[in-house]
């Protein structure tokens, strides 16, 4: 635990958001279903799941004369895979004009998520969950399949995501000692929400926060997120980070999160 981050200043939290996202995707890329290139210049991950979050380039630190070559190489790599992918630009891109260079090589601005960070020693209560909410940690193949189906339904993703994501999640495992942990919420015996926790080298990352439409605005997603945060704190972590939608910011603030950066995603035009 020597590398665990304890600085909760906004600049440090901003860097931690990018670090966590890279570690989460690297974990996928290192699984038997993924492919991962990790160098000093960038991280490139392919998983086969047809969603930009699961495939792409992160943590790029490129010399100006190398940028165009690297963008073209990534574009060719993912085109050969027929993959849906994105190039993630963090708070301190290198070179500074990386976004302009991406656009010049045919990529367009896609999703932009607000990075938020929290001090785990000051977790808020959030809004109270509904009576009868049960939260379980995924620990077998059947529960994992339900986790994926619920996550996909909550985000309104295409049904084509379910099979490759299930295979990927299974390959990442669910053992007690692994850094990647998933939680599934049940209400009235029905699966309604998901959250995942990735315990990285420095910070804890919250991912895959999803609630099916019929169960929203009841504090369920907040309750699952808080459960993951408490587990991260119990594991010895001080800082947690996540990526929030516009609607999610207010909810995460009740848990103690603060906005600290924006992660921008660039995707192939027409992709």
XYZ file of N, CA and C in Angstrom:
813
model
N 0.819 -1.207 0.000
C 0.000 0.000 0.000
C 0.860 1.266 0.000
N 2.142 1.112 -0.326
C 3.072 2.238 -0.239
C 2.726 3.357 -1.208
N 2.053 3.044 -2.304
C 1.776 4.046 -3.326
C 0.386 4.668 -3.202
N -0.368 4.313 -2.173
C -1.721 4.817 -2.025
C -1.699 6.340 -1.893
N -2.518 7.006 -2.704
C -2.570 8.465 -2.734
C -3.290 9.004 -1.499
N -2.701 10.028 -0.886
C -3.331 10.662 0.270
C -3.616 12.142 0.034
N -3.056 12.702 -1.025
C -3.281 14.110 -1.356
C -4.651 14.257 -2.010
N -5.531 15.075 -1.427
C -6.885 15.239 -1.967
C -7.096 16.615 -2.601
N -6.004 17.290 -2.971
C -6.138 18.574 -3.662
C -6.718 18.351 -5.052
N -7.375 19.360 -5.603
C -8.033 19.212 -6.900
C -7.071 18.853 -8.034
N -5.894 19.464 -8.142
C -4.981 19.062 -9.217
C -4.567 17.592 -9.135
N -4.345 17.118 -7.903
C -3.973 15.717 -7.730
C -5.145 14.801 -8.069
N -6.351 15.185 -7.670
C -7.534 14.396 -8.005
C -7.721 14.325 -9.524
N -7.455 15.420 -10.216
C -7.604 15.439 -11.669
C -6.678 14.415 -12.321
N -5.447 14.365 -11.870
C -4.517 13.374 -12.418
C -4.950 11.966 -12.042
N -5.513 11.812 -10.848
C -5.932 10.492 -10.383
C -7.075 9.929 -11.218
N -7.947 10.796 -11.714
C -9.047 10.345 -12.575
C -8.492 9.637 -13.811
N -7.503 10.260 -14.445
C -6.899 9.661 -15.632
C -6.143 8.383 -15.290
N -5.435 8.377 -14.177
C -4.697 7.186 -13.755
C -5.642 6.012 -13.549
N -6.744 6.254 -12.854
C -7.689 5.174 -12.562
C -8.318 4.614 -13.832
N -8.741 5.514 -14.731
C -9.338 5.046 -15.983
C -8.341 4.177 -16.752
N -7.092 4.576 -16.782
C -6.077 3.789 -17.481
C -5.875 2.434 -16.818
N -5.840 2.412 -15.493
C -5.653 1.147 -14.785
C -6.838 0.208 -14.991
N -8.039 0.760 -14.988
C -9.232 -0.053 -15.206
C -9.197 -0.708 -16.583
N -8.873 0.081 -17.617
C -8.835 -0.472 -18.973
C -7.658 -1.415 -19.158
N -6.546 -1.110 -18.529
C -5.393 -2.014 -18.600
C -5.738 -3.372 -18.007
N -6.522 -3.382 -16.945
C -6.953 -4.640 -16.346
C -7.766 -5.465 -17.336
N -8.674 -4.802 -18.067
C -9.423 -5.492 -19.119
C -8.484 -6.009 -20.206
N -7.551 -5.150 -20.630
C -6.659 -5.530 -21.716
C -5.754 -6.690 -21.386
N -5.451 -6.859 -20.126
C -4.569 -7.951 -19.709
C -5.324 -9.256 -19.481
N -6.643 -9.206 -19.540
C -7.425 -10.426 -19.363
C -7.284 -11.302 -20.612
N -7.627 -12.585 -20.528
C -7.501 -13.471 -21.686
C -8.315 -13.037 -22.896
N -9.327 -12.199 -22.706
C -10.164 -11.743 -23.819
C -9.667 -10.447 -24.435
N -8.685 -9.806 -23.823
C -8.265 -8.493 -24.272
C -6.887 -8.481 -24.907
N -6.527 -7.317 -25.426
C -5.188 -7.048 -25.931
C -4.748 -5.706 -25.358
N -3.477 -5.630 -24.978
C -2.992 -4.423 -24.320
C -1.582 -4.098 -24.770
N -1.400 -2.867 -25.252
C -0.056 -2.342 -25.474
C 0.157 -1.247 -24.450
N 1.221 -1.372 -23.677
C 1.514 -0.360 -22.668
C 2.951 0.099 -22.824
N 3.123 1.352 -23.183
C 4.450 1.920 -23.317
C 4.525 3.247 -22.589
N 5.699 3.843 -22.606
C 5.848 5.142 -21.975
C 5.052 6.210 -22.706
N 4.746 5.950 -24.002
C 4.071 6.962 -24.815
C 2.566 6.922 -24.707
N 1.978 5.717 -24.543
C 0.523 5.603 -24.476
C 0.117 4.207 -24.039
N -1.164 4.074 -23.713
C -1.780 2.794 -23.409
C -2.864 2.541 -24.451
N -2.846 1.355 -25.077
C -3.861 1.002 -26.062
C -4.490 -0.317 -25.649
N -5.826 -0.337 -25.584
C -6.551 -1.511 -25.105
C -7.643 -1.892 -26.084
N -7.765 -3.188 -26.330
C -8.858 -3.727 -27.143
C -9.498 -4.872 -26.368
N -10.837 -4.880 -26.318
C -11.548 -5.939 -25.600
C -12.569 -6.677 -26.459
N -12.996 -6.079 -27.567
C -14.029 -6.694 -28.387
C -15.440 -6.291 -28.030
N -15.618 -5.568 -26.918
C -16.949 -5.082 -26.548
C -17.258 -3.851 -27.408
N -18.387 -3.838 -28.112
C -18.675 -2.745 -29.053
C -19.182 -1.461 -28.402
N -18.371 -0.912 -27.502
C -18.637 0.365 -26.853
C -17.304 1.079 -26.686
N -17.247 2.405 -26.939
C -15.965 3.114 -26.878
C -15.234 2.993 -25.545
N -15.967 2.895 -24.436
C -15.309 2.811 -23.135
C -14.340 1.644 -23.066
N -14.640 0.564 -23.746
C -13.894 -0.682 -23.601
C -12.718 -0.821 -24.569
N -12.550 0.092 -25.488
C -11.479 -0.004 -26.464
C -10.922 1.385 -26.731
N -9.621 1.535 -26.741
C -9.116 2.853 -27.086
C -7.705 3.138 -26.641
N -7.363 4.403 -26.776
C -6.037 4.912 -26.404
C -6.190 5.836 -25.209
N -5.338 5.653 -24.224
C -5.361 6.465 -23.007
C -3.941 6.862 -22.640
N -3.869 7.850 -21.749
C -2.589 8.251 -21.159
C -1.521 8.546 -22.215
N -1.892 9.227 -23.290
C -0.928 9.541 -24.344
C 0.030 10.637 -23.892
N 1.306 10.378 -24.024
C 2.364 11.349 -23.740
C 3.331 11.271 -24.918
N 3.061 12.067 -25.949
C 3.737 11.925 -27.235
C 4.544 13.156 -27.590
N 5.713 12.933 -28.171
C 6.475 14.040 -28.733
C 5.715 14.571 -29.942
N 5.757 15.880 -30.192
C 4.984 16.460 -31.301
C 5.215 15.774 -32.636
N 6.439 15.374 -32.904
C 6.732 14.742 -34.195
C 6.206 13.309 -34.290
N 5.738 12.760 -33.164
C 5.227 11.389 -33.154
C 3.715 11.317 -33.198
N 3.027 12.431 -33.023
C 1.586 12.403 -32.822
C 0.841 11.839 -34.025
N 1.071 12.393 -35.205
C 0.312 11.967 -36.382
C 0.511 10.480 -36.654
N 1.737 10.021 -36.520
C 2.030 8.602 -36.724
C 1.274 7.733 -35.733
N 1.219 8.160 -34.464
C 0.542 7.384 -33.430
C -0.967 7.350 -33.660
N -1.538 8.481 -34.076
C -2.983 8.516 -34.347
C -3.314 7.606 -35.519
N -2.531 7.674 -36.574
C -2.783 6.827 -37.748
C -2.623 5.352 -37.402
N -1.636 5.024 -36.575
C -1.411 3.634 -36.183
C -2.590 3.102 -35.374
N -3.103 3.924 -34.437
C -4.252 3.500 -33.636
C -5.489 3.328 -34.505
N -5.698 4.263 -35.427
C -6.852 4.188 -36.322
C -6.797 2.907 -37.154
N -5.625 2.579 -37.676
C -5.473 1.374 -38.484
C -5.673 0.116 -37.637
N -5.142 0.123 -36.423
C -5.259 -1.034 -35.534
C -6.715 -1.352 -35.235
N -7.470 -0.334 -34.823
C -8.861 -0.585 -34.453
C -9.746 -0.822 -35.678
N -9.385 -0.248 -36.815
C -10.135 -0.521 -38.046
C -9.998 -1.983 -38.437
N -8.802 -2.517 -38.285
C -8.593 -3.935 -38.594
C -9.409 -4.827 -37.670
N -9.575 -4.390 -36.437
C -10.371 -5.150 -35.469
C -11.878 -4.921 -35.661
N -12.243 -3.942 -36.502
C -13.642 -3.519 -36.641
C -14.224 -3.121 -35.284
N -13.422 -2.413 -34.526
C -13.780 -2.073 -33.156
C -14.361 -0.671 -33.052
N -15.295 -0.526 -32.132
C -15.769 0.798 -31.708
C -14.782 1.267 -30.646
N -14.185 2.448 -30.844
C -13.120 2.853 -29.934
C -13.071 4.363 -29.771
N -12.272 4.801 -28.796
C -12.103 6.220 -28.571
C -10.697 6.534 -28.088
N -10.265 7.756 -28.323
C -8.978 8.259 -27.826
C -9.306 9.208 -26.678
N -8.894 8.858 -25.471
C -9.232 9.628 -24.283
C -8.162 10.683 -24.024
N -8.585 11.921 -23.881
C -7.682 13.038 -23.612
C -7.890 13.491 -22.173
N -6.819 13.421 -21.386
C -6.889 13.778 -19.983
C -6.594 15.240 -19.721
N -6.384 15.598 -18.455
C -6.222 17.005 -18.080
C -4.891 17.620 -18.509
N -3.876 16.787 -18.786
C -2.562 17.313 -19.157
C -2.041 16.584 -20.402
N -2.684 16.793 -21.551
C -2.274 16.062 -22.759
C -0.888 16.499 -23.232
N -0.190 15.552 -23.812
C 1.106 15.842 -24.437
C 1.089 15.282 -25.855
N 1.275 16.192 -26.853
C 1.500 17.634 -26.729
C 0.212 18.373 -26.359
N 0.347 19.654 -26.048
C -0.796 20.438 -25.598
C -1.873 20.568 -26.665
N -1.503 20.476 -27.941
C -2.482 20.606 -29.027
C -2.966 19.247 -29.531
N -2.940 18.238 -28.656
C -3.335 16.885 -29.061
C -4.754 16.849 -29.619
N -5.686 17.560 -29.001
C -7.069 17.535 -29.483
C -7.166 18.045 -30.918
N -6.476 19.125 -31.213
C -6.478 19.654 -32.583
C -5.890 18.643 -33.555
N -4.855 17.944 -33.129
C -4.210 16.969 -33.994
C -5.126 15.764 -34.237
N -5.886 15.372 -33.225
C -6.836 14.270 -33.402
C -7.903 14.630 -34.434
N -8.439 15.837 -34.333
C -9.457 16.292 -35.279
C -8.883 16.362 -36.694
N -7.663 16.827 -36.810
C -7.023 16.931 -38.124
C -6.820 15.567 -38.770
N -6.729 14.496 -37.955
C -6.540 13.141 -38.486
C -7.862 12.392 -38.617
N -8.989 13.093 -38.506
C -10.272 12.472 -38.802
C -11.112 12.037 -37.626
N -10.692 12.325 -36.394
C -11.510 11.988 -35.239
C -12.385 13.182 -34.848
N -13.475 12.904 -34.175
C -14.398 13.960 -33.758
C -14.663 13.832 -32.265
N -15.049 14.944 -31.653
C -15.333 14.944 -30.221
C -16.535 14.062 -29.929
N -16.373 13.173 -28.978
C -17.463 12.300 -28.551
C -17.881 12.635 -27.131
N -17.969 11.609 -26.301
C -18.421 11.804 -24.922
C -17.370 12.570 -24.115
N -17.820 13.475 -23.267
C -16.963 14.170 -22.311
C -17.545 13.948 -20.919
N -16.780 13.307 -20.070
C -17.269 13.019 -18.726
C -16.573 13.857 -17.677
N -17.322 14.315 -16.701
C -16.750 15.101 -15.609
C -16.059 14.171 -14.631
N -14.764 14.407 -14.418
C -14.035 13.642 -13.421
C -14.265 14.231 -12.043
N -14.532 13.366 -11.077
C -14.791 13.798 -9.709
C -13.956 12.955 -8.750
N -13.554 13.556 -7.644
C -12.783 12.838 -6.651
C -13.334 13.070 -5.255
N -13.051 12.120 -4.356
C -13.564 12.223 -2.990
C -12.535 11.712 -1.998
N -12.562 12.300 -0.819
C -11.763 11.850 0.312
C -12.562 10.762 1.026
N -12.040 9.548 1.042
C -12.787 8.434 1.619
C -12.918 8.521 3.136
N -12.178 9.432 3.745
C -12.347 9.620 5.181
C -13.561 10.497 5.503
N -14.202 11.032 4.463
C -15.348 11.928 4.671
C -16.489 11.563 3.729
N -16.829 10.297 3.659
C -17.916 9.854 2.785
C -19.248 10.364 3.318
N -20.055 10.965 2.432
C -21.368 11.445 2.820
C -22.389 10.325 2.888
N -23.539 10.643 3.423
C -24.603 9.637 3.563
C -25.363 9.426 2.255
N -25.415 10.482 1.400
C -26.234 10.361 0.201
C -27.709 10.343 0.557
N -28.562 10.142 -0.458
C -29.990 10.042 -0.161
C -30.302 8.626 0.306
N -31.266 8.486 1.221
C -31.558 7.160 1.769
C -32.109 6.220 0.705
N -31.666 4.963 0.705
C -32.163 3.993 -0.283
C -33.560 3.509 0.086
N -34.275 2.931 -0.846
C -35.609 2.410 -0.532
C -35.525 1.180 0.359
N -36.572 0.965 1.113
C -36.638 -0.221 1.963
C -36.612 -1.464 1.085
N -35.903 -2.453 1.539
C -35.870 -3.717 0.811
C -34.770 -3.837 -0.212
N -33.946 -2.794 -0.379
C -32.838 -2.884 -1.327
C -31.796 -3.856 -0.793
N -31.408 -4.806 -1.634
C -30.366 -5.766 -1.272
C -29.185 -5.578 -2.223
N -27.989 -5.463 -1.662
C -26.779 -5.291 -2.462
C -25.888 -6.506 -2.262
N -25.543 -7.160 -3.361
C -24.680 -8.339 -3.279
C -23.421 -8.097 -4.103
N -22.344 -8.680 -3.663
C -21.110 -8.631 -4.434
C -21.080 -9.819 -5.396
N -20.780 -9.554 -6.644
C -20.753 -10.611 -7.657
C -19.661 -11.613 -7.312
N -20.064 -12.904 -7.245
C -19.098 -13.933 -6.885
C -19.273 -15.232 -7.626
N -20.093 -15.232 -8.698
C -20.263 -16.444 -9.496
C -20.728 -16.059 -10.893
N -20.690 -17.015 -11.793
C -20.986 -16.744 -13.202
C -22.424 -16.300 -13.420
N -23.356 -16.882 -12.699
C -24.767 -16.530 -12.882
C -25.028 -15.084 -12.464
N -24.502 -14.706 -11.295
C -24.693 -13.332 -10.831
C -23.983 -12.349 -11.743
N -22.831 -12.757 -12.274
C -22.096 -11.891 -13.194
C -22.896 -11.641 -14.468
N -23.534 -12.687 -14.997
C -24.359 -12.519 -16.193
C -25.513 -11.557 -15.921
N -26.090 -11.632 -14.740
C -27.171 -10.721 -14.371
C -26.634 -9.304 -14.225
N -25.442 -9.164 -13.681
C -24.797 -7.859 -13.558
C -24.660 -7.199 -14.924
N -24.147 -7.934 -15.898
C -23.945 -7.373 -17.235
C -25.276 -6.992 -17.868
N -26.259 -7.876 -17.797
C -27.566 -7.599 -18.393
C -28.201 -6.354 -17.771
N -28.053 -6.186 -16.459
C -28.619 -5.031 -15.765
C -27.885 -3.760 -16.152
N -26.563 -3.836 -16.239
C -25.748 -2.684 -16.652
C -26.134 -2.223 -18.054
N -26.240 -3.150 -18.977
C -26.597 -2.821 -20.364
C -27.989 -2.207 -20.427
N -28.935 -2.770 -19.681
C -30.297 -2.235 -19.668
C -30.330 -0.831 -19.071
N -29.557 -0.609 -18.028
C -29.543 0.696 -17.382
C -29.021 1.800 -18.279
N -28.053 1.469 -19.123
C -27.486 2.453 -20.033
C -28.181 2.470 -21.393
N -29.140 1.581 -21.595
C -29.834 1.537 -22.874
C -28.937 1.136 -24.024
N -27.962 0.291 -23.755
C -27.040 -0.157 -24.798
C -27.684 -1.213 -25.680
N -27.077 -1.443 -26.819
C -27.577 -2.457 -27.744
C -27.403 -3.850 -27.149
N -28.315 -4.746 -27.523
C -28.243 -6.119 -27.026
C -26.948 -6.809 -27.444
N -26.334 -6.312 -28.520
C -25.091 -6.910 -29.014
C -23.939 -6.737 -28.031
N -24.083 -5.860 -27.046
C -23.028 -5.654 -26.055
C -22.983 -6.793 -25.040
N -24.123 -7.444 -24.799
C -24.237 -8.379 -23.679
C -23.258 -9.545 -23.778
N -23.244 -10.255 -24.886
C -22.404 -11.460 -24.992
C -20.912 -11.151 -24.876
N -20.363 -10.186 -25.655
C -18.921 -9.923 -25.505
C -18.553 -9.328 -24.158
N -19.436 -8.515 -23.573
C -19.112 -7.968 -22.261
C -19.155 -9.052 -21.193
N -20.108 -9.963 -21.290
C -20.165 -11.076 -20.332
C -18.894 -11.906 -20.409
N -18.449 -12.202 -21.638
C -17.218 -12.978 -21.806
C -16.013 -12.232 -21.234
N -15.953 -10.928 -21.464
C -14.852 -10.128 -20.944
C -14.864 -10.110 -19.417
N -16.033 -9.860 -18.840
C -16.131 -9.803 -17.383
C -15.792 -11.148 -16.753
N -16.206 -12.230 -17.381
C -15.852 -13.546 -16.859
C -14.348 -13.758 -16.892
N -13.703 -13.305 -17.969
C -12.255 -13.501 -18.084
C -11.496 -12.657 -17.061
N -12.099 -11.544 -16.613
C -11.453 -10.707 -15.607
C -11.554 -11.308 -14.206
N -12.445 -12.284 -14.022
C -12.559 -12.994 -12.756
C -13.335 -12.256 -11.688
N -13.519 -12.927 -10.546
C -14.253 -12.320 -9.429
C -13.745 -12.826 -8.073
N -12.533 -13.293 -8.032
C -11.981 -13.821 -6.783
C -11.834 -12.771 -5.706
N -11.770 -13.220 -4.473
C -11.735 -12.330 -3.313
C -10.529 -11.395 -3.339
N -9.396 -11.856 -3.822
C -8.198 -11.042 -3.770
C -7.964 -10.144 -4.966
N -8.885 -10.138 -5.929
C -8.699 -9.336 -7.130
C -9.046 -7.863 -6.883
N -8.429 -6.950 -7.631
C -8.710 -5.524 -7.427
C -10.040 -5.067 -8.005
N -10.633 -5.881 -8.891
C -11.871 -5.500 -9.569
C -13.047 -6.198 -8.903
N -13.988 -5.411 -8.390
C -15.119 -5.947 -7.641
C -16.414 -5.322 -8.158
N -17.452 -6.121 -8.256
C -18.718 -5.651 -8.819
C -19.839 -5.857 -7.811
N -20.821 -4.953 -7.859
C -21.952 -5.027 -6.942
C -23.252 -4.943 -7.736
N -24.233 -5.723 -7.294
C -25.525 -5.794 -7.972
C -26.624 -5.529 -6.953
N -27.538 -4.616 -7.309
C -28.623 -4.264 -6.413
C -29.934 -4.920 -6.819
N -30.639 -5.453 -5.845
C -31.944 -6.078 -6.074
C -33.008 -5.316 -5.285
N -34.153 -5.113 -5.917
C -35.295 -4.493 -5.251
C -36.513 -5.350 -5.551
N -37.161 -5.826 -4.518
C -38.282 -6.726 -4.724
C -37.873 -8.000 -5.435
N -36.644 -8.415 -5.217
C -36.137 -9.633 -5.840
C -35.675 -9.474 -7.274
N -35.808 -8.262 -7.834
C -35.429 -8.019 -9.220
C -34.128 -7.223 -9.299
N -33.225 -7.594 -10.215
C -31.979 -6.834 -10.365
C -32.272 -5.464 -10.971
N -31.775 -4.405 -10.329
C -32.134 -3.055 -10.781
C -30.938 -2.118 -10.963
N -29.765 -2.460 -10.422
C -28.656 -1.496 -10.477
C -27.314 -2.192 -10.332
N -26.266 -1.526 -10.824
C -24.910 -2.055 -10.761
C -23.919 -0.960 -10.358
N -22.821 -1.385 -9.802
C -21.663 -0.529 -9.545
C -20.438 -1.439 -9.537
N -19.299 -0.908 -9.996
C -18.050 -1.660 -9.940
C -16.991 -0.813 -9.250
N -16.060 -1.486 -8.602
C -14.959 -0.841 -7.889
C -13.653 -1.419 -8.407
N -12.731 -0.525 -8.806
C -11.407 -0.994 -9.190
C -10.382 -0.385 -8.248
N -9.700 -1.251 -7.506
C -8.691 -0.820 -6.550
C -7.348 -0.761 -7.264
N -6.960 0.433 -7.668
C -5.737 0.606 -8.434
C -4.506 0.739 -7.560
N -3.408 1.100 -8.190
C -2.148 1.215 -7.471
C -2.141 2.411 -6.527
N -2.946 3.449 -6.840
C -2.941 4.658 -6.015
C -4.316 5.056 -5.495
N -5.352 4.834 -6.302
C -6.693 5.286 -5.934
C -7.725 4.215 -6.244
N -8.911 4.390 -5.666
C -10.040 3.507 -5.949
C -10.933 4.173 -6.995
N -11.278 3.434 -8.030
C -12.131 3.969 -9.080
C -13.514 3.352 -9.044
N -14.531 4.180 -9.219
C -15.921 3.723 -9.279
C -16.354 3.702 -10.740
N -16.899 2.560 -11.185
C -17.272 2.389 -12.587
C -18.615 1.667 -12.698
N -19.167 1.690 -13.900
C -20.366 0.911 -14.248
C -21.547 1.175 -13.309
N -21.734 2.443 -12.944
C -22.882 2.816 -12.116
C -24.098 2.939 -13.031
N -25.038 2.041 -12.868
C -26.178 1.970 -13.776
C -27.429 1.546 -13.011
N -28.549 2.183 -13.335
C -29.838 1.814 -12.741
C -30.870 1.703 -13.857
N -31.663 0.656 -13.842
C -32.670 0.490 -14.881
C -33.705 1.616 -14.750
N -34.297 2.062 -15.861
C -35.194 3.232 -15.823
C -36.304 3.160 -14.785
N -36.909 1.997 -14.607
C -38.047 1.889 -13.700
C -37.672 2.061 -12.233
N -36.371 1.969 -11.904
C -35.950 2.045 -10.504
C -35.158 3.307 -10.176
N -35.156 4.274 -11.075
C -34.362 5.480 -10.852
C -35.035 6.439 -9.863
N -34.232 7.395 -9.376
C -34.687 8.438 -8.454
C -35.200 7.878 -7.131
N -34.603 6.774 -6.695
C -34.960 6.205 -5.401
C -33.749 6.068 -4.482
N -32.586 6.550 -4.932
C -31.383 6.438 -4.114
C -30.664 5.123 -4.239
N -31.032 4.328 -5.241
C -30.435 2.998 -5.379
C -28.991 3.089 -5.863
N -28.766 3.864 -6.923
C -27.406 4.019 -7.430
C -26.485 4.629 -6.388
N -27.016 5.572 -5.621
C -26.237 6.184 -4.548
C -25.839 5.142 -3.516
N -26.768 4.272 -3.159
C -26.501 3.245 -2.146
C -25.436 2.265 -2.621
N -25.497 1.862 -3.891
C -24.486 0.939 -4.403
C -23.110 1.600 -4.463
N -23.095 2.875 -4.869
C -21.825 3.597 -4.919
C -21.231 3.726 -3.518
N -22.063 4.045 -2.552
C -21.583 4.191 -1.179
C -21.042 2.862 -0.656
N -21.696 1.772 -1.010
C -21.200 0.450 -0.591
C -19.792 0.222 -1.141
N -19.581 0.566 -2.406
C -18.258 0.395 -3.003
C -17.230 1.299 -2.336
N -17.621 2.536 -2.011
C -16.703 3.465 -1.359
C -16.285 2.957 0.025
N -17.224 2.420 0.768
C -16.901 1.891 2.091
C -15.962 0.699 1.989
N -16.127 -0.099 0.958
C -15.222 -1.236 0.768
C -13.819 -0.752 0.416
N -13.753 0.299 -0.414
C -12.448 0.868 -0.757
C -11.759 1.424 0.487
N -12.512 2.115 1.330
C -11.933 2.662 2.563
C -11.444 1.550 3.478
N -12.224 0.483 3.584
C -11.825 -0.646 4.423
C -10.560 -1.313 3.901
N -10.330 -1.199 2.583
C -9.131 -1.783 1.985
C -7.907 -0.891 2.152
N -8.078 0.276 2.761
C -6.952 1.147 3.047
C -6.766 2.316 2.110
N -7.727 2.555 1.219
C -7.610 3.656 0.260
C -8.099 4.956 0.877
N -7.540 6.061 0.397
C -7.910 7.392 0.888
C -8.697 8.176 -0.151
N -8.444 7.929 -1.444
C -9.041 8.704 -2.528
C -9.854 7.802 -3.446
N -11.040 8.275 -3.828
C -11.866 7.595 -4.826
C -12.165 8.565 -5.955
N -12.256 8.052 -7.174
C -12.558 8.885 -8.333
C -13.626 8.206 -9.180
N -14.298 9.018 -10.004
C -15.284 8.486 -10.923
C -15.513 9.485 -12.049
N -16.309 9.058 -13.040
C -16.691 9.922 -14.147
C -18.198 10.107 -14.075
N -18.643 11.344 -14.041
C -20.061 11.617 -13.811
C -20.727 12.214 -15.033
N -21.962 11.809 -15.250
C -22.800 12.464 -16.239
C -23.323 13.763 -15.635
N -23.962 14.568 -16.459
C -24.541 15.822 -15.969
C -25.539 15.543 -14.851
N -26.355 14.505 -15.033
C -27.374 14.179 -14.031
C -26.763 13.606 -12.766
N -25.596 12.965 -12.907
C -25.013 12.288 -11.762
C -24.229 13.173 -10.813
N -23.851 14.362 -11.268
C -22.986 15.208 -10.439
C -23.607 15.520 -9.083
N -24.876 15.921 -9.104
C -25.540 16.297 -7.846
C -25.564 15.122 -6.882
N -25.836 13.939 -7.395
C -25.904 12.748 -6.544
C -24.544 12.461 -5.925
N -23.493 12.533 -6.730
C -22.162 12.220 -6.217
C -21.670 13.263 -5.224
N -22.127 14.488 -5.382
C -21.740 15.513 -4.405
C -22.245 15.154 -3.011
N -23.408 14.515 -2.921
C -23.939 14.133 -1.606
C -23.070 13.083 -0.927
N -22.236 12.410 -1.710
C -21.322 11.410 -1.159
C -19.937 12.000 -0.873
N -19.756 13.283 -1.196
C -18.489 13.933 -0.913
C -17.586 14.159 -2.108
N -18.048 13.849 -3.309
C -17.220 14.034 -4.506
C -17.200 15.503 -4.930
N -16.060 15.893 -5.515
C -15.882 17.236 -6.067
C -15.442 17.140 -7.522
N -15.959 18.045 -8.364
C -15.504 18.089 -9.746
C -14.048 18.526 -9.786
N -13.252 17.840 -10.609
C -11.834 18.185 -10.661
C -11.275 18.230 -12.079
N -11.941 17.626 -13.067
C -11.398 17.632 -14.425
C -12.475 17.161 -15.397
N -12.123 17.128 -16.671
C -12.978 16.556 -17.712
C -12.133 15.603 -18.556
N -12.613 14.404 -18.759
C -11.976 13.467 -19.667
C -12.753 13.506 -20.985
N -12.071 13.875 -22.055
C -12.711 13.977 -23.347
C -12.380 12.766 -24.203
N -13.356 12.316 -24.956
C -13.174 11.150 -25.817
C -13.352 11.549 -27.263
N -12.409 11.188 -28.093
C -12.489 11.434 -29.530
C -12.666 10.093 -30.242
N -13.592 10.065 -31.195
C -13.935 8.829 -31.878
C -13.852 9.044 -33.389
N -13.718 7.967 -34.155
C -13.687 8.129 -35.611
C -14.974 8.767 -36.127
N -14.880 9.651 -37.061
C -16.063 10.288 -37.663
C -16.939 9.215 -38.281
N -18.227 9.265 -37.960
C -19.168 8.284 -38.496
C -19.114 6.941 -37.794
N -18.277 6.839 -36.759
C -18.129 5.568 -36.069
C -19.148 5.382 -34.952
